[in-house]
Structure formats: structure tokens, C-alpha cells
mmCIF file of C-alpha atoms in Angstrom:
data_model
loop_
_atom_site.group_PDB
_atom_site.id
_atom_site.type_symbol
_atom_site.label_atom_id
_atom_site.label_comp_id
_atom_site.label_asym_id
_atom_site.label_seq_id
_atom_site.Cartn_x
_atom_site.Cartn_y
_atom_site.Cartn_z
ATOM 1 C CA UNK A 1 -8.079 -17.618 9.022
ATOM 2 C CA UNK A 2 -6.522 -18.883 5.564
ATOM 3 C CA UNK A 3 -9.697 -20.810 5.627
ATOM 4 C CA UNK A 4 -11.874 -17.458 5.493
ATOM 5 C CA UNK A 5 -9.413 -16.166 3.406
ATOM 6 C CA UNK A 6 -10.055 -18.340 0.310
ATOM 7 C CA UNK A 7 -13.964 -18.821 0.970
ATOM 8 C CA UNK A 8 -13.771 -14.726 0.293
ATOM 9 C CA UNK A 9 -11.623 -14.885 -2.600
ATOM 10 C CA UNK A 10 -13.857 -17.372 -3.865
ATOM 11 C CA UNK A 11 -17.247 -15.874 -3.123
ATOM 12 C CA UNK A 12 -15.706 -12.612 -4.637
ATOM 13 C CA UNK A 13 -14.225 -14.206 -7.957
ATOM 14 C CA UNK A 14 -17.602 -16.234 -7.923
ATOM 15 C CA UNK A 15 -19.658 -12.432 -7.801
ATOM 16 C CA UNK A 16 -17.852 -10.926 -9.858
ATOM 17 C CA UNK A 17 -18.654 -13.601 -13.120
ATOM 18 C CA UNK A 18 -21.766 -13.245 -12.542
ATOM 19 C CA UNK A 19 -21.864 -9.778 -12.767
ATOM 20 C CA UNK A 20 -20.205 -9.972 -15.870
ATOM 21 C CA UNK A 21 -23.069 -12.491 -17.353
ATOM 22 C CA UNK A 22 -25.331 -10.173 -16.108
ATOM 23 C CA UNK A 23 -24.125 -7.426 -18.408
ATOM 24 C CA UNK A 24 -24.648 -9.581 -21.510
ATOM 25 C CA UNK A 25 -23.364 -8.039 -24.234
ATOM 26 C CA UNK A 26 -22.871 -3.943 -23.327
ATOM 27 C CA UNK A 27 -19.894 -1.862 -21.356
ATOM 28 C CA UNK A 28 -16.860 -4.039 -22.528
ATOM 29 C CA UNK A 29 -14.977 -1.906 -20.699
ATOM 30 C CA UNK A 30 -16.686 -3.316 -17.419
ATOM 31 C CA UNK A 31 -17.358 -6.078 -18.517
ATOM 32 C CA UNK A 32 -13.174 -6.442 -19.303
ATOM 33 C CA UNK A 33 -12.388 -5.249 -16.141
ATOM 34 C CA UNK A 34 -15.017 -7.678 -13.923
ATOM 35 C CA UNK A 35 -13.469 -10.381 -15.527
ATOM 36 C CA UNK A 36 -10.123 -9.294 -14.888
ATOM 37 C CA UNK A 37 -11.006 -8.758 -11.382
ATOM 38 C CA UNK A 38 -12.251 -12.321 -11.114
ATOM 39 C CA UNK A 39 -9.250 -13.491 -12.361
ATOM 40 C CA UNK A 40 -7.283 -11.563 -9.336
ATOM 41 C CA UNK A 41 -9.515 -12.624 -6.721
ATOM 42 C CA UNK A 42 -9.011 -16.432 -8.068
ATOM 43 C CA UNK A 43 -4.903 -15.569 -7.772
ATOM 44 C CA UNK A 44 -6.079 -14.276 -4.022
ATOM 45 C CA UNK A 45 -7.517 -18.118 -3.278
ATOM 46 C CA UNK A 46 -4.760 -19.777 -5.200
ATOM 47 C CA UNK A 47 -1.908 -17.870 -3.306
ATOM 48 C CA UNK A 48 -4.249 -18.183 0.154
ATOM 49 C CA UNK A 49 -3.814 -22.236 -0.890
ATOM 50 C CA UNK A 50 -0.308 -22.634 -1.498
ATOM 51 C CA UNK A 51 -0.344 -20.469 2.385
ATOM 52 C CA UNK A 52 -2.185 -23.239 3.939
ATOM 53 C CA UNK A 53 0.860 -26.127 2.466
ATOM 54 C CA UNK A 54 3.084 -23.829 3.430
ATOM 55 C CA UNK A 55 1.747 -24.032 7.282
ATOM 56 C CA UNK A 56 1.322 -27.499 7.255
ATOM 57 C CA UNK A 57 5.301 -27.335 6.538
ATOM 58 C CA UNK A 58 5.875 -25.309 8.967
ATOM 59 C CA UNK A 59 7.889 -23.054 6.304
ATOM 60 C CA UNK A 60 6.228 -20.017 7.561
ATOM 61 C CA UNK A 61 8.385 -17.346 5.827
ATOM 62 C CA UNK A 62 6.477 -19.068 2.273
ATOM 63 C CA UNK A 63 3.383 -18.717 4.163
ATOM 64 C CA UNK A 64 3.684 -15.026 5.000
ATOM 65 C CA UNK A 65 4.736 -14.619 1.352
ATOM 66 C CA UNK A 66 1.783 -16.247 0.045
ATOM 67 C CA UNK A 67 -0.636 -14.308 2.366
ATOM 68 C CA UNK A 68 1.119 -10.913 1.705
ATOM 69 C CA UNK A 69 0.393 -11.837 -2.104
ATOM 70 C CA UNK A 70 -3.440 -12.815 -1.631
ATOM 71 C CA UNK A 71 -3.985 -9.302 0.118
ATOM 72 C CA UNK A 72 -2.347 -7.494 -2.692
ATOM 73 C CA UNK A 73 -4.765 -9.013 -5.067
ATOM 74 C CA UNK A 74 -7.691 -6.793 -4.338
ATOM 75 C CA UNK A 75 -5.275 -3.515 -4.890
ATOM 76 C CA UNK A 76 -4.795 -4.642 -8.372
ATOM 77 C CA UNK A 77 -8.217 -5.221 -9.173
ATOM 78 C CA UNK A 78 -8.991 -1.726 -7.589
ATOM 79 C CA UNK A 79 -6.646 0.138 -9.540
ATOM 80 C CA UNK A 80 -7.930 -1.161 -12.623
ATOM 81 C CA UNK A 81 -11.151 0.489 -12.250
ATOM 82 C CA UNK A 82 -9.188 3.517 -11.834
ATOM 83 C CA UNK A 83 -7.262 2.916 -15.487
ATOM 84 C CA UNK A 84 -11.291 3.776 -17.357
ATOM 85 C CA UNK A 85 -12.630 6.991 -17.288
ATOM 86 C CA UNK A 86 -15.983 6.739 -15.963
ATOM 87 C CA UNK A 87 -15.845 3.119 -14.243
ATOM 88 C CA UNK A 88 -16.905 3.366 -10.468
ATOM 89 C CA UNK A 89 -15.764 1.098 -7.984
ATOM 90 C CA UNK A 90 -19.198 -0.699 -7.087
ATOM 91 C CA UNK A 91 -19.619 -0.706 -2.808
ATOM 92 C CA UNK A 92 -20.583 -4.037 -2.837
ATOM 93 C CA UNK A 93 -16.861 -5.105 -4.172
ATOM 94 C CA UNK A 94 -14.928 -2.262 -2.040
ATOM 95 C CA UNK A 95 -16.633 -4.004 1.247
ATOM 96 C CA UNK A 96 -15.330 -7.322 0.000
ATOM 97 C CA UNK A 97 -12.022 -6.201 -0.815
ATOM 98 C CA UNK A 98 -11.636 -4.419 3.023
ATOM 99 C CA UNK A 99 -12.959 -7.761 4.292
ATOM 100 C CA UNK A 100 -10.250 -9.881 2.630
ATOM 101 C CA UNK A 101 -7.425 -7.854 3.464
ATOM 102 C CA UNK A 102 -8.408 -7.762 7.219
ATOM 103 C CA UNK A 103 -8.491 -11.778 6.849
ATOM 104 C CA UNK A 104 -5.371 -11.567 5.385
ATOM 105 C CA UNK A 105 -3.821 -9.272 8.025
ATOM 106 C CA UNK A 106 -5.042 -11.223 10.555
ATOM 107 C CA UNK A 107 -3.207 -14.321 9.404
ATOM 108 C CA UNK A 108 0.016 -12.615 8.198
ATOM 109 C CA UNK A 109 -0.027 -11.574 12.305
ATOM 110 C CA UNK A 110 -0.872 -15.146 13.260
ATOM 111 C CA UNK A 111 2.032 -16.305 11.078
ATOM 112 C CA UNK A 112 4.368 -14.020 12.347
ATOM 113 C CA UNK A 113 3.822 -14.941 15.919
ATOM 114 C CA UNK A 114 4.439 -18.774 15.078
ATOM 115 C CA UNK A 115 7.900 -17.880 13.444
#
């Protein structure tokens, strides 16, 4: 499941750069807050990574840290849409944000039955 885990992260912090090329040089605001984004979902895989070391050393209370951490990522990035007037949340990165805290409960549960 950590696995999944960082492929999403990754395929999310991948999307959202390349929606922020794609606005070229209008909406800093969005464009500011895409990037940011990327930059949380890239945290997501990073703290997804350090889950997987932890697992392979058995030091599972790291692990759950680490995974707890990854599926706070997305909040941040959600609440700083909320910070600009006028910025919607776009669908496509709400679904992707559902879909990587499911992952991530799935594996906190997983790691919680191996302790």
C-alpha cells in the first residue's frame, strides 16, 4: 500500500507542475498555490518513503508516523486554496487527494495490526 501511496503523491505533485506550466504567465495566485501544492504532495512521497525504511525495520511506530504525515499533506494543500478569495478547489485534485488518504488509511491500519 506505501507502494500506491507514493506512485499517487507522485502522479499528483507530477499534475500539479504541469498545471502550473500550463498557466504560463497569468493568476500568480494559482499559479503560487499549484506550486505550493506540488511541493506538499512531494513531502506526501518523501514521508510515504522514509514509511517503507521504517517497515523494513520493523520500527513500526516511525512507520505509522510517517504515514499519518503523508495523509496530512493533502489537508494542507487544500486549505491553501481556501487562504485566496476566489480560488476553487479543481475536482480533478479533490479526487486525488480522497484517493491518497484512503491509501494512506489503509496502511496506517495495516501497520497497526503488525505492531
Amino acid at each position: 500500500m506505501v507502494g500506491i501511496g507514493m506512485a499517487n503523491a507522485t502522479s499528483t505533485s507530477l499534475y500539479l507542475s504541469s498545471q502550473t506550466r500550463l498557466l504560463g504567465t497569468t493568476n500568480d495566485s494559482t499559479k503560487r498555490v499549484l506550486k505550493e501544492c506540488a511541493e506538499k504532495y512531494t513531502y506526501a512521497n518523501d514521508a510515504l518513503q522514509a514509511s517503507a525504511q521504517d517497515l523494513a525495520n520493523e520500527a513500526y511506530d516511525y512507520a505509522s508516523m510517517h504515514i499519518a504525515a503523508a495523509s496530512d499533506y493533502p489537508s494542507v494543500c487544500h486549505n491553501m486554496f481556501k487562504r485566496y478569495q476566489g480560488l476553487v478547489y479543481p475536482p480533478e485534485l479533490a479526487r486525488r487527494e480522497d484517493g491518497l488518504k484512503r491509501i494512506c488509511d489503509v496502511a496506517l491500519g495495516i501497520v497497526q495490526n503488525l505492531d
